[in-house]
CSV table of C-alpha atoms in Angstrom, one decimal:
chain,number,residue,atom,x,y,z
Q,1,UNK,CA,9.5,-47.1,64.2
Q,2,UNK,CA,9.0,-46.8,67.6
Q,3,UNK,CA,9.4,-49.0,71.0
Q,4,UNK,CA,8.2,-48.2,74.6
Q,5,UNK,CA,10.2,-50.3,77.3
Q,6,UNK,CA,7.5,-50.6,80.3
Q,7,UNK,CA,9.6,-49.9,83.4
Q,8,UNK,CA,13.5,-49.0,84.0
Q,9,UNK,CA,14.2,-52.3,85.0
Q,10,UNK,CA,18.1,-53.5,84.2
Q,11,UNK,CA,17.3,-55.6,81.4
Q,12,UNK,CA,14.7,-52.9,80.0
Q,13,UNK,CA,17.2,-50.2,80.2
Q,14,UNK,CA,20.1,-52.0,78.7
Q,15,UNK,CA,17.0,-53.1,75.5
Q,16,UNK,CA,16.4,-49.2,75.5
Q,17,UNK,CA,20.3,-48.2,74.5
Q,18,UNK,CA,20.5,-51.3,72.0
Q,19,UNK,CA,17.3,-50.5,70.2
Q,20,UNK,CA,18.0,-47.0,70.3
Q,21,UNK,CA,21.3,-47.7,68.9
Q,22,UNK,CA,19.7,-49.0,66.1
Q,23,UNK,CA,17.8,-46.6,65.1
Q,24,UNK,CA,14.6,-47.1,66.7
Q,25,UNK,CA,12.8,-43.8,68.6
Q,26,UNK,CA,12.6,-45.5,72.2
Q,27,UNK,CA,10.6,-44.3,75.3
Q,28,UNK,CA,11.1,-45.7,78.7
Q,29,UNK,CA,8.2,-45.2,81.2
Q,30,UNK,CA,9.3,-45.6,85.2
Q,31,UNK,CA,6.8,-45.1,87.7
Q,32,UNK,CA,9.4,-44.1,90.2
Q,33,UNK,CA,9.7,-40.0,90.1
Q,34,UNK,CA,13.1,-39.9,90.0
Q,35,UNK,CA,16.4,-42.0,89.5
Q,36,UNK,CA,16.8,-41.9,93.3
Q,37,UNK,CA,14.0,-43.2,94.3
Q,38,UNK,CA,13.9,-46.0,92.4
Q,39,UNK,CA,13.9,-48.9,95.1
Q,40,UNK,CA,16.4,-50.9,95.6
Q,41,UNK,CA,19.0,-49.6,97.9
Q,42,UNK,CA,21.3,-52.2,98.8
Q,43,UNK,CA,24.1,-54.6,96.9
Q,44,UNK,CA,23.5,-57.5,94.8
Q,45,UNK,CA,25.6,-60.2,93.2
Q,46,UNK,CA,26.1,-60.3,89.7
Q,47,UNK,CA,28.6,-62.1,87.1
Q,48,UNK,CA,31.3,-59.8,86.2
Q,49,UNK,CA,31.3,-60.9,82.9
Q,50,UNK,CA,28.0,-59.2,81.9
Q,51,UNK,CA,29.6,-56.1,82.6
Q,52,UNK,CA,32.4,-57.3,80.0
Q,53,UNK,CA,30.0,-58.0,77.3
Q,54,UNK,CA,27.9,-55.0,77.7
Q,55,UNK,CA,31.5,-53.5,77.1
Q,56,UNK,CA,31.6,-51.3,80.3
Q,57,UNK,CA,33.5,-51.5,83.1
Q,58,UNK,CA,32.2,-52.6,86.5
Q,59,UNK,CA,30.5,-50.4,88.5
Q,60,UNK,CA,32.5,-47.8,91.0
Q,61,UNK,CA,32.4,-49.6,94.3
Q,62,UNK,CA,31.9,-52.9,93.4
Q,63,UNK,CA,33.7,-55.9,95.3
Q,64,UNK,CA,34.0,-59.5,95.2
Q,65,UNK,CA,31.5,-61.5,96.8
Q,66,UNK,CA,32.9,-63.2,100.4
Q,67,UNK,CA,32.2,-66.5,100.8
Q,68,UNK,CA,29.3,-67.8,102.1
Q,69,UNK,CA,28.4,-69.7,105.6
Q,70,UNK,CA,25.2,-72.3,105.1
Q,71,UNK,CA,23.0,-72.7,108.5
Q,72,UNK,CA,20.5,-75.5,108.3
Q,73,UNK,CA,16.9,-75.2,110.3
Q,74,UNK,CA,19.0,-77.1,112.9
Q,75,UNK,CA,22.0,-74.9,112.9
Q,76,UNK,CA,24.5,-77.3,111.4
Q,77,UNK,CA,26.5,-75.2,109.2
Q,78,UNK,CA,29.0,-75.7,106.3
Q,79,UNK,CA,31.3,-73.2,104.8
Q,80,UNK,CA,32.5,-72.4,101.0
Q,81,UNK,CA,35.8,-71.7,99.9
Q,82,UNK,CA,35.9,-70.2,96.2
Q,83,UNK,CA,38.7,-68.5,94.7
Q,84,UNK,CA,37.9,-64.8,94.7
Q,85,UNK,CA,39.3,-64.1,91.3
Q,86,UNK,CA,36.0,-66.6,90.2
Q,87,UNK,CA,33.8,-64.9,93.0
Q,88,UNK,CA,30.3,-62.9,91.5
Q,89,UNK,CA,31.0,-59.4,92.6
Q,90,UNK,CA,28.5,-57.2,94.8
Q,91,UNK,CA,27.5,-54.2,92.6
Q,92,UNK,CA,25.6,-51.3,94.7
Q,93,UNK,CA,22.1,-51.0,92.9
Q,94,UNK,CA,21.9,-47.3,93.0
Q,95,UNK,CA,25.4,-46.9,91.2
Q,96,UNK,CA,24.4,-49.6,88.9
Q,97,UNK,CA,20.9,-47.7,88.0
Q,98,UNK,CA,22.6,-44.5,87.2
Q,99,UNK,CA,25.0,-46.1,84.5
Q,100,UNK,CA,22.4,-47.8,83.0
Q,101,UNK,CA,20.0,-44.9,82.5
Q,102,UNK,CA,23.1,-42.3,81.8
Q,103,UNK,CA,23.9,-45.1,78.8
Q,104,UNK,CA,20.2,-45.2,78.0
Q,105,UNK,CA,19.4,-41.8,78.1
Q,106,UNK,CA,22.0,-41.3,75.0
Q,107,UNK,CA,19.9,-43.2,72.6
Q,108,UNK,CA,16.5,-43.2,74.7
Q,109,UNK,CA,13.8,-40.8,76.1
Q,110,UNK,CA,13.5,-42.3,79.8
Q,111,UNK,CA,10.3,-40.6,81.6
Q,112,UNK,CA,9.8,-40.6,85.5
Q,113,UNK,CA,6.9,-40.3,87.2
Q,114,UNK,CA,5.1,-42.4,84.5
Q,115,UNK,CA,3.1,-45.4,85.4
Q,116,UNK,CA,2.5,-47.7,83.1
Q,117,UNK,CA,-1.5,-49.4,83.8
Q,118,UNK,CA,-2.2,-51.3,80.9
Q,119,UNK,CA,-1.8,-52.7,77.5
Q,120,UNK,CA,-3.4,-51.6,74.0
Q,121,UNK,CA,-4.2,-54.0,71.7
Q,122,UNK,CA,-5.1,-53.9,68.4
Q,123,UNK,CA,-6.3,-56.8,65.9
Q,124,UNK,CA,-4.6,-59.3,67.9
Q,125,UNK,CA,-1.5,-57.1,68.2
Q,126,UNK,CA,0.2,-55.5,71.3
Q,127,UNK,CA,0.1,-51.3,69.9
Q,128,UNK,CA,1.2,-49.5,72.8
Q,129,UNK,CA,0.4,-49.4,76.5
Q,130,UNK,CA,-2.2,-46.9,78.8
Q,131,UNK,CA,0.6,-44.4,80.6
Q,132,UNK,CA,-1.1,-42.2,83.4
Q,133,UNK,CA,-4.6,-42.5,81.6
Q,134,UNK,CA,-2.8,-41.6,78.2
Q,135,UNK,CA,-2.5,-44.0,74.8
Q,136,UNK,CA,1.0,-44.3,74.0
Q,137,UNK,CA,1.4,-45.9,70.7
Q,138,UNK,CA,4.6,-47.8,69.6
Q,139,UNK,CA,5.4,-51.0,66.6
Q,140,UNK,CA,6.8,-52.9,70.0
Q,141,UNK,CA,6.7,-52.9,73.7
Q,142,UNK,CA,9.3,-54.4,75.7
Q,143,UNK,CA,7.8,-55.4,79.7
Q,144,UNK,CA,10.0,-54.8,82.2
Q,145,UNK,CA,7.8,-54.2,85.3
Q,146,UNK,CA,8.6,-56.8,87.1
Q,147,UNK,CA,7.1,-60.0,88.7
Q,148,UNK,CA,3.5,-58.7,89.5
Q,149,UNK,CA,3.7,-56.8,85.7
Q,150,UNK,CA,0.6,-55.6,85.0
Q,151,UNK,CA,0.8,-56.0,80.9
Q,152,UNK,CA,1.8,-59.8,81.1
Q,153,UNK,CA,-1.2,-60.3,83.1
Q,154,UNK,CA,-3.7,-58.6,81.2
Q,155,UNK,CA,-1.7,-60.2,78.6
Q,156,UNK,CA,-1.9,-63.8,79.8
Q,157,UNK,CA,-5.5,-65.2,78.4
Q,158,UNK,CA,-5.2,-63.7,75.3
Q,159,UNK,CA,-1.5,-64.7,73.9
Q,160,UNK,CA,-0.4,-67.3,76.4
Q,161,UNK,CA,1.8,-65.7,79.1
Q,162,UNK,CA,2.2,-67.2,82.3
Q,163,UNK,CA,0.9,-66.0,85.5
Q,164,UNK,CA,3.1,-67.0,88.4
Q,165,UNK,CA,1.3,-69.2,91.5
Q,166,UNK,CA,1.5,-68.0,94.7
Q,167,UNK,CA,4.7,-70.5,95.9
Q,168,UNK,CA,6.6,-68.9,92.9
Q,169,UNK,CA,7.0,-65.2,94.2
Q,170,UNK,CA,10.0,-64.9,96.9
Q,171,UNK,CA,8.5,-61.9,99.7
Q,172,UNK,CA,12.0,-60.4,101.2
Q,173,UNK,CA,12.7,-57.4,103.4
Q,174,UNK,CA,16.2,-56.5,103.5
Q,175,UNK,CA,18.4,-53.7,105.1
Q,176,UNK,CA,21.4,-52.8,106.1
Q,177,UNK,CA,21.6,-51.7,110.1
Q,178,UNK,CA,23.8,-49.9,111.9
Q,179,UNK,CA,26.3,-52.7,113.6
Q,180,UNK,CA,27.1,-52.9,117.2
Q,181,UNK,CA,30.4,-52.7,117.7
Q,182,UNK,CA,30.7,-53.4,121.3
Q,183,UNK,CA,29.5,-57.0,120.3
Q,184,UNK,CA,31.9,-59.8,119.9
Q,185,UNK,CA,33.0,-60.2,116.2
Q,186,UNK,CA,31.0,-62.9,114.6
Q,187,UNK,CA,32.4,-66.5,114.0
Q,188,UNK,CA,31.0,-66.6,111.0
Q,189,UNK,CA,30.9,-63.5,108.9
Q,190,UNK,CA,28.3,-64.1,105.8
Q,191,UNK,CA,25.5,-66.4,107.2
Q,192,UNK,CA,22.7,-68.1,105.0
Q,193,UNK,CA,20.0,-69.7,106.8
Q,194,UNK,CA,18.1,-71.9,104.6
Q,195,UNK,CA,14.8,-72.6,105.6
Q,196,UNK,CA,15.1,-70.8,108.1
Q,197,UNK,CA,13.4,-71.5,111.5
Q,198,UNK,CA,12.1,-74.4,109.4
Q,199,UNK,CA,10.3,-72.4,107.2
Q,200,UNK,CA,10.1,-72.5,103.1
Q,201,UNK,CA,13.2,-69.4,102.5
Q,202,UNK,CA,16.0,-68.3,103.7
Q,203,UNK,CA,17.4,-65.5,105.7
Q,204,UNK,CA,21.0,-64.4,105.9
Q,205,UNK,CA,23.0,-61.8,108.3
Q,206,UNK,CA,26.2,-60.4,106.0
Q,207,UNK,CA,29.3,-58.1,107.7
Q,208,UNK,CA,32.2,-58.2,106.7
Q,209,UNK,CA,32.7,-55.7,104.0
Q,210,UNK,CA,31.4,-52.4,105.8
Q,211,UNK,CA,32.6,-51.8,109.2
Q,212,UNK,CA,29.7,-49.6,110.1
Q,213,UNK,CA,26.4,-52.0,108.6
Q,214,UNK,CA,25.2,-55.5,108.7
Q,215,UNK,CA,23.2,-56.9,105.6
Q,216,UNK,CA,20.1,-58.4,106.7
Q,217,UNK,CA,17.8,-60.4,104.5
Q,218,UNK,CA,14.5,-62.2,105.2
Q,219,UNK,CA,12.5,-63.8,102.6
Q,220,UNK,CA,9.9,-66.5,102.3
Q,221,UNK,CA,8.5,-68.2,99.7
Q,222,UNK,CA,4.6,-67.3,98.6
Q,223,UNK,CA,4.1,-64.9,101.6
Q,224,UNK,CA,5.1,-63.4,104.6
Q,225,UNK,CA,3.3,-61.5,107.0
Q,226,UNK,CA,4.8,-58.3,109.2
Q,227,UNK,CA,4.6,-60.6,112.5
Q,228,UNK,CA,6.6,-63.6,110.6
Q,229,UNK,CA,9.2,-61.0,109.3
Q,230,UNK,CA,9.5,-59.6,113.1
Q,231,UNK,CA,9.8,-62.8,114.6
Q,232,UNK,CA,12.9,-63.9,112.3
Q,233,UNK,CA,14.6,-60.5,112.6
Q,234,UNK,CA,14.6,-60.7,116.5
Q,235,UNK,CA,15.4,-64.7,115.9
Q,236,UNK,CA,18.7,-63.4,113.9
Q,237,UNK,CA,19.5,-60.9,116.5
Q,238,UNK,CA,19.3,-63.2,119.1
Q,239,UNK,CA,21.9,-65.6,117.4
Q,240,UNK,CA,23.9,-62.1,115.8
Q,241,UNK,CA,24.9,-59.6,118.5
Q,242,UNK,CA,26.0,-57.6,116.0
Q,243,UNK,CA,22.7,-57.0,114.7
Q,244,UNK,CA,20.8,-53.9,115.7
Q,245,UNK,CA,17.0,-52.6,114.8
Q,246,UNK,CA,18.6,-49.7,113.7
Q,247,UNK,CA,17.5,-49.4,109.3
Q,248,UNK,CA,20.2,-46.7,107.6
Q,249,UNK,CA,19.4,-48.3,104.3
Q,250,UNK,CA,16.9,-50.4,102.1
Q,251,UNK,CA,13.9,-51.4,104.8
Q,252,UNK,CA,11.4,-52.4,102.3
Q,253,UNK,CA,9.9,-55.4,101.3
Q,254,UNK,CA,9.5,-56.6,97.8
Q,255,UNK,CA,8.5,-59.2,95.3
Q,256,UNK,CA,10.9,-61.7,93.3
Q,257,UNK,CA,10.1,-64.6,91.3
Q,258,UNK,CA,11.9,-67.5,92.1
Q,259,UNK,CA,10.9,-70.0,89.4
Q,260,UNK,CA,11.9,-71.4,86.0
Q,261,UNK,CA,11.4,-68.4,83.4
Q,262,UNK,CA,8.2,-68.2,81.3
Q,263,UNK,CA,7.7,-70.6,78.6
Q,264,UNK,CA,5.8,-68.1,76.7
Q,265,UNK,CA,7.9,-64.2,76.8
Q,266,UNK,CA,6.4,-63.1,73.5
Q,267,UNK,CA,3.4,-62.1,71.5
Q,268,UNK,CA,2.7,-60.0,68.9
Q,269,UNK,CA,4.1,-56.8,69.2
Q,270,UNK,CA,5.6,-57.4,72.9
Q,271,UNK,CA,8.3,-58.9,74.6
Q,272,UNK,CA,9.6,-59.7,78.2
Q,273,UNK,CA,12.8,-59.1,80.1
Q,274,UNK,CA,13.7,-59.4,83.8
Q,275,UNK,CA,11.6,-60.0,86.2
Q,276,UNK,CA,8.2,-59.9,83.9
Q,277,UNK,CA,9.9,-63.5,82.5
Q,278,UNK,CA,10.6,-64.9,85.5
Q,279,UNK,CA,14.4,-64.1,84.6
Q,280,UNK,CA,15.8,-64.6,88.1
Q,281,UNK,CA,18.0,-67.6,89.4
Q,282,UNK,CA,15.6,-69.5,91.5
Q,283,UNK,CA,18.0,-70.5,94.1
Q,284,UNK,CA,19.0,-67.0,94.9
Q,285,UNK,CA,16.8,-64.8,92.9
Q,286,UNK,CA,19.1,-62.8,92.1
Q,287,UNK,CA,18.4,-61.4,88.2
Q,288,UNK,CA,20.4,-59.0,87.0
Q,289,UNK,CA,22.8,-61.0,85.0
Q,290,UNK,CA,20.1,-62.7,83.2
Q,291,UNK,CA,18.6,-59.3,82.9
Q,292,UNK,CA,20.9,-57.8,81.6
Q,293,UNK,CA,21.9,-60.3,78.8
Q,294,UNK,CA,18.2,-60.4,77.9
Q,295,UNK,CA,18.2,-57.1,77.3
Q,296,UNK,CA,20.9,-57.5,74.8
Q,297,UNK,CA,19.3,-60.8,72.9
Q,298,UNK,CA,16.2,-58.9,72.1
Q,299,UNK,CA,18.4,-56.2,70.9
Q,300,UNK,CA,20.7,-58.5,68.8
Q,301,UNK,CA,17.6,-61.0,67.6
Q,302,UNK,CA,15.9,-57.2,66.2
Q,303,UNK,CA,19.3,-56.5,64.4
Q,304,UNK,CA,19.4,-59.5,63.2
Q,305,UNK,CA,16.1,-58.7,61.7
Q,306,UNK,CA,17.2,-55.7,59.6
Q,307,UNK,CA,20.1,-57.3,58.8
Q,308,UNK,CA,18.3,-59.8,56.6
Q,309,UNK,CA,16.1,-57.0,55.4
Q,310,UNK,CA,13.5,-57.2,57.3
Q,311,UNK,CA,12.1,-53.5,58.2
Q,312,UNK,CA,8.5,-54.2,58.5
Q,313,UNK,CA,7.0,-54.0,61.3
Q,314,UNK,CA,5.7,-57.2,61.7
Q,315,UNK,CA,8.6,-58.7,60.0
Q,316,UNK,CA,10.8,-57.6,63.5
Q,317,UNK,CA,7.8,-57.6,66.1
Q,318,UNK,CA,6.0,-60.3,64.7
Q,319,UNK,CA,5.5,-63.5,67.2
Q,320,UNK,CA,7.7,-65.7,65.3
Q,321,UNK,CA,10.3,-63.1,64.5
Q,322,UNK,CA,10.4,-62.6,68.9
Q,323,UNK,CA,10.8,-65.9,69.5
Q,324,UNK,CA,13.6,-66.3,68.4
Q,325,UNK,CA,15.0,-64.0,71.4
Q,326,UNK,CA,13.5,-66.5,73.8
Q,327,UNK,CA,15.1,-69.4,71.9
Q,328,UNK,CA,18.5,-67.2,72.4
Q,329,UNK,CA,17.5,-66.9,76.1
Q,330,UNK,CA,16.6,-70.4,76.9
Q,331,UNK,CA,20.0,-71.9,75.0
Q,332,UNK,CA,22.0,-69.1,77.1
Q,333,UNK,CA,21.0,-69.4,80.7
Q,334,UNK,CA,16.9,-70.2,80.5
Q,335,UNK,CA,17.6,-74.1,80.9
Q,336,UNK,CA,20.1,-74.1,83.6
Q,337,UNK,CA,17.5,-72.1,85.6
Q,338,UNK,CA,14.8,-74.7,85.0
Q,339,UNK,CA,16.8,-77.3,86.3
Q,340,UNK,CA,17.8,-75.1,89.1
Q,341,UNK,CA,14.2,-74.5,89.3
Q,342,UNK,CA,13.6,-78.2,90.8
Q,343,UNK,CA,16.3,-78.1,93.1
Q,344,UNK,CA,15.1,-75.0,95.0
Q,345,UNK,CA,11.1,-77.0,95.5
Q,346,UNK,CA,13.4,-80.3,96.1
Q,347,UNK,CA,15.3,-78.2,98.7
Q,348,UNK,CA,12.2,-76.6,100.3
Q,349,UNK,CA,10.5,-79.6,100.6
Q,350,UNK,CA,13.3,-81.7,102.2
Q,351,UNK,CA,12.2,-82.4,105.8
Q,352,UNK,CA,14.5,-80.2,108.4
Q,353,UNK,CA,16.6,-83.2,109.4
Q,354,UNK,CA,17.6,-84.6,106.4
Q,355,UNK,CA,19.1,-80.7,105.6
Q,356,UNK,CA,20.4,-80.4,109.0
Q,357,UNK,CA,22.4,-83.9,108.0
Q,358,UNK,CA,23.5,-82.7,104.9
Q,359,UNK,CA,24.7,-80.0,105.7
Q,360,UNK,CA,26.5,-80.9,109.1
Q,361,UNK,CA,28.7,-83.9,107.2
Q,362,UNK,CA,31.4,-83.7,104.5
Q,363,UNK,CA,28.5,-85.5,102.3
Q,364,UNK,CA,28.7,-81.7,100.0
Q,365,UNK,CA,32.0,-81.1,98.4
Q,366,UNK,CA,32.8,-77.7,98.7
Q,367,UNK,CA,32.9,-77.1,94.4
Q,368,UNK,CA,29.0,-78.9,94.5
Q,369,UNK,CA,28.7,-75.9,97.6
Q,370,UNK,CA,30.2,-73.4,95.5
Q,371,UNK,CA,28.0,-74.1,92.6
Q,372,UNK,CA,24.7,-73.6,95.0
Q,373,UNK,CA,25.7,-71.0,95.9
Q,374,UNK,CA,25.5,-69.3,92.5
Q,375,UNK,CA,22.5,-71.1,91.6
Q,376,UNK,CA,23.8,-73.4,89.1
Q,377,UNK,CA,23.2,-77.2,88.4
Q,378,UNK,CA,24.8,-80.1,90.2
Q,379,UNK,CA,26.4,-82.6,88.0
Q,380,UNK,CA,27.9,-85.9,90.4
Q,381,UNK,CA,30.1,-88.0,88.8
Q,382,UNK,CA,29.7,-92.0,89.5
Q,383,UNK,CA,33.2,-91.9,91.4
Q,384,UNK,CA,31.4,-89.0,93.5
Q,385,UNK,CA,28.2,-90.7,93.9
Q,386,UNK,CA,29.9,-93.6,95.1
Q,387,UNK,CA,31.9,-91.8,98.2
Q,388,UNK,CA,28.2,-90.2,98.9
Q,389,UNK,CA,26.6,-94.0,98.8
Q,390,UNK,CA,29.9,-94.9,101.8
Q,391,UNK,CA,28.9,-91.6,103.4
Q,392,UNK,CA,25.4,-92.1,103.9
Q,393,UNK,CA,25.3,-96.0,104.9
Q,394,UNK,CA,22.4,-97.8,105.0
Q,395,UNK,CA,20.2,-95.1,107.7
Q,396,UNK,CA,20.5,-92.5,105.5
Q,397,UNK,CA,20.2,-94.3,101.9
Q,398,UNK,CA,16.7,-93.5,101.5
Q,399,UNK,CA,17.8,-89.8,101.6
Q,400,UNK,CA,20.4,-89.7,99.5
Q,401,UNK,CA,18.0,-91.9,97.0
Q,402,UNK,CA,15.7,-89.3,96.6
Q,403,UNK,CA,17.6,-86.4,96.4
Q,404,UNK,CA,19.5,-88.7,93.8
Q,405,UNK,CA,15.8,-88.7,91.7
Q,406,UNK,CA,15.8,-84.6,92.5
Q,407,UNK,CA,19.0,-83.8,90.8
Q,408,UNK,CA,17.7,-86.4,87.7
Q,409,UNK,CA,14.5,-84.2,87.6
Q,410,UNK,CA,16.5,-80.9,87.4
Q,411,UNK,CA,18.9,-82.7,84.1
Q,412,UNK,CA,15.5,-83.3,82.9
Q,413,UNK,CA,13.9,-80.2,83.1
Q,414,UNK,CA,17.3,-78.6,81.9
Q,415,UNK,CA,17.1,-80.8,78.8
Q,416,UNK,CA,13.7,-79.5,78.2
Q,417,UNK,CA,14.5,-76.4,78.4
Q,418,UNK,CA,17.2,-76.2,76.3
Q,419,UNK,CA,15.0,-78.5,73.5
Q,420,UNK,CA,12.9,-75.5,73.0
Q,421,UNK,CA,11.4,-75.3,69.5
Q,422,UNK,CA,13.8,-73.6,66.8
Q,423,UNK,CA,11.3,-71.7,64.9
Q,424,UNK,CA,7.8,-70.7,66.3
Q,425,UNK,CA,4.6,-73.0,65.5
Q,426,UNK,CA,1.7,-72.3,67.6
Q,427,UNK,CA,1.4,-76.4,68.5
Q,428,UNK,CA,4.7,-77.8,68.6
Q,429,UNK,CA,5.2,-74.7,71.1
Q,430,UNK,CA,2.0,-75.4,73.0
Q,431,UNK,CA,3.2,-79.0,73.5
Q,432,UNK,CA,6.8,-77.8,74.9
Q,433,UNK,CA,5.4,-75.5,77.1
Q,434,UNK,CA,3.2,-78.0,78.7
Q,435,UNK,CA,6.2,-80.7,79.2
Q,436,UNK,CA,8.3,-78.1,80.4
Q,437,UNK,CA,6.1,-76.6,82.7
Q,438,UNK,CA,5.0,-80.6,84.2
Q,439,UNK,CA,8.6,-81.3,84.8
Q,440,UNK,CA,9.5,-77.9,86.0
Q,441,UNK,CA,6.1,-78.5,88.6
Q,442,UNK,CA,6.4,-81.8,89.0
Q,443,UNK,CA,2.6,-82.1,87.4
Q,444,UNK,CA,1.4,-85.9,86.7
Q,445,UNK,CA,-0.3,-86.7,84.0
């Protein structure tokens, strides 16, 4: 039988050597003409322990991730201290690329320079997908073209998939640029601004791993237009001598979701990874982790398959056969990032002050800063919440209450999550998606 994997994204490629592994004839299709130039050039933080389960070893040139400085809109600014030997590491995205498509390639056809438009379907079935004006047929496809994936949304009407709204998308440039070095050294080496210059995202100047570069990000949330991203760059180079104009790497600007991930990831014949799900920690939106251990649920939840005799096609591709993937992927990380989900609009729709306060008092222990800073759910115990109560006093109570109902919204929508149906039934899953999706949004009724 045969699979198509739509894009040589991380979580697509890793699907590609597990299916191939098992016997399936697999064909990637990247738009991007060649392994070099597929985008991203630059680092990004990922959980070592992927790497572990995958059961390869880390990437060459790899390095713990520093810790982190938070700047509020006001410039009050707290610091992390995590151990490094529980530190994320920084894997360059290049180097990471060419492992996963060297793996892939030994059980996979991978195909640059092919640009997947559209998908074929069939008697309520996805068949294959439209490749450079050609039909290329396969039992499954497997998405992995990103946030703005073209086969989800032609996808959505007819099988349920979510489109993402416009404040769901994260618009970020990023590049590394020369440093000047006849600039004082910074005070604070690894800066996150969050909401920065009091708008909805975050921008952050990194330096101290390369002597010669600085890593500058810039994101907003929905949109961001050329004269927005100008104005922040010169507003961090103002505050960052180090900072020059001068791009020797990365430079471009791309799309992320930064939401909770789709409710609905598979149909007949098709499944999502990545990006295409919403896959991404929405805090950071950084994916690859979750990617990547996608990748390997839809393999295991196929094997699983044949392993109970199941060969036919619609036996393994069938929706109720794939759901059980997303069940595997909403139990393993897909609830936490619901929950995180509400933090990250709670956050972006705190008024500037109240983050400037937070952030400029000892009110955030530094494990509940740690934990932000990998994207992962706060949990306050009634001893803690107590101190926080004394900290705040009676002028700042009202804060502290509703950021009190936030964090109760996030255990909710993370208990939602993780009460996703067992086994696939068109309305008991129709009525989880909606709850999910109001809590996650914060929809009345």
């Amino acid at each position: 039988m045969k699979v198509i994997v739509a894009g040589a994204g991380t979580g697509g490629l890793v699907a590609a050597e597990r299916l191939g592994k098992l016997g399936f004839e697999v064909t990637v299709y990247e738009k991007a003409k060649s392994l070099d130039q597929m985008r991203y050039d630059w680092h990004d933080d990922v959980s070592p322990s992927v790497f572990k389960r995958l059961g390869t070893d880390i990437p060459e040139g790899s390095f713990p991730k520093k810790n982190w400085t938070f700047v509020s809109p006001g410039g009050a600014v707290h610091g992390m201290k995590e151990d490094e030997s529980a530190a994320d590491i920084s894997v360059d995205r290049r180097t990471l690329n060419r492992m996963l498509v060297a793996r892939a390639e030994e059980e996979a056809d991978i195909v640059f320079g092919a640009t997947v438009q559209a998908p074929l379907v069939d008697d309520g079935k996805v068949v294959g997908v439209l490749v450079n004006g050609e039909e290329k047929r396969a039992d499954l496809v497997v998405d992995s073209l990103g946030v703005d994936s073209v086969l989800r949304d032609a996808l959505a009407g007819r099988f349920g998939l979510p489109v993402p709204d416009k404040d769901e998308a994260f618009v970020v440039w990023r590049a590394f640029v020369r440093k000047n070095k006849d600039a004082p050294p910074a005070e604070y080496s690894n800066k996150v601004y969050l909401k920065h210059r009091g708008e909805a995202g975050i921008s952050w100047v990194i330096q101290d791993h390369d002597p010669e570069l600085v890593d500058v990000l810039i994101g907003r949330v929905g949109a961001m237009s050329e004269s927005e991203r100008l104005s922040a760059f010169e507003a961090l180079r103002a505050e960052n001598p180090t900072v020059t104009d001068e791009v020797v790497r990365g430079g471009i600007v791309c799309r992320i979701p930064v939401r909770f991930p789709a409710p609905r990831m598979v149909a007949p014949g098709y499944a999502a990874v990545g990006d295409s799900a919403f896959m991404t920690i929405p805090m950071l939106g950084s994916g690859i982790a979750s990617s990547m251990t996608a990748g390997m649920l839809l393999a295991e939840t196929i094997g699983e398959c044949i392993s109970r005799g199941r060969k036919a096609s619609e036996d393994m591709f069938g929706t109720a056969a794939l759901w059980k993937y997303q069940v595997k992927v909403f139990r393993e990380f897909g609830a936490e990032h619901c929950g995180v989900d509400v933090m990250k609009r709670g956050v972006l729709a705190m008024a500037d002050e109240d983050l400037d306060w937070m952030l400029g008092s000892d009110l955030l222990t530094n494990d509940e800063i740690c934990r932000l800073a990998k994207g992962r759910l706060l949990r306050i115990s009634a001893g803690e919440a107590l101190r926080k109560v004394r900290k705040a006093g009676t002028r700042r109570l009202g804060t502290l209450l509703s950021v009190n109902n936030m964090l109760q919204r996030c255990l909710l929508a993370f208990r939602k999550g993780k009460n996703i149906p067992r086994n696939f039934h068109e309305p008991t899953v129709r009525g989880w998606e909606r709850r999910l999706t109001r809590v996650c949004r914060k929809v009345k009724k």
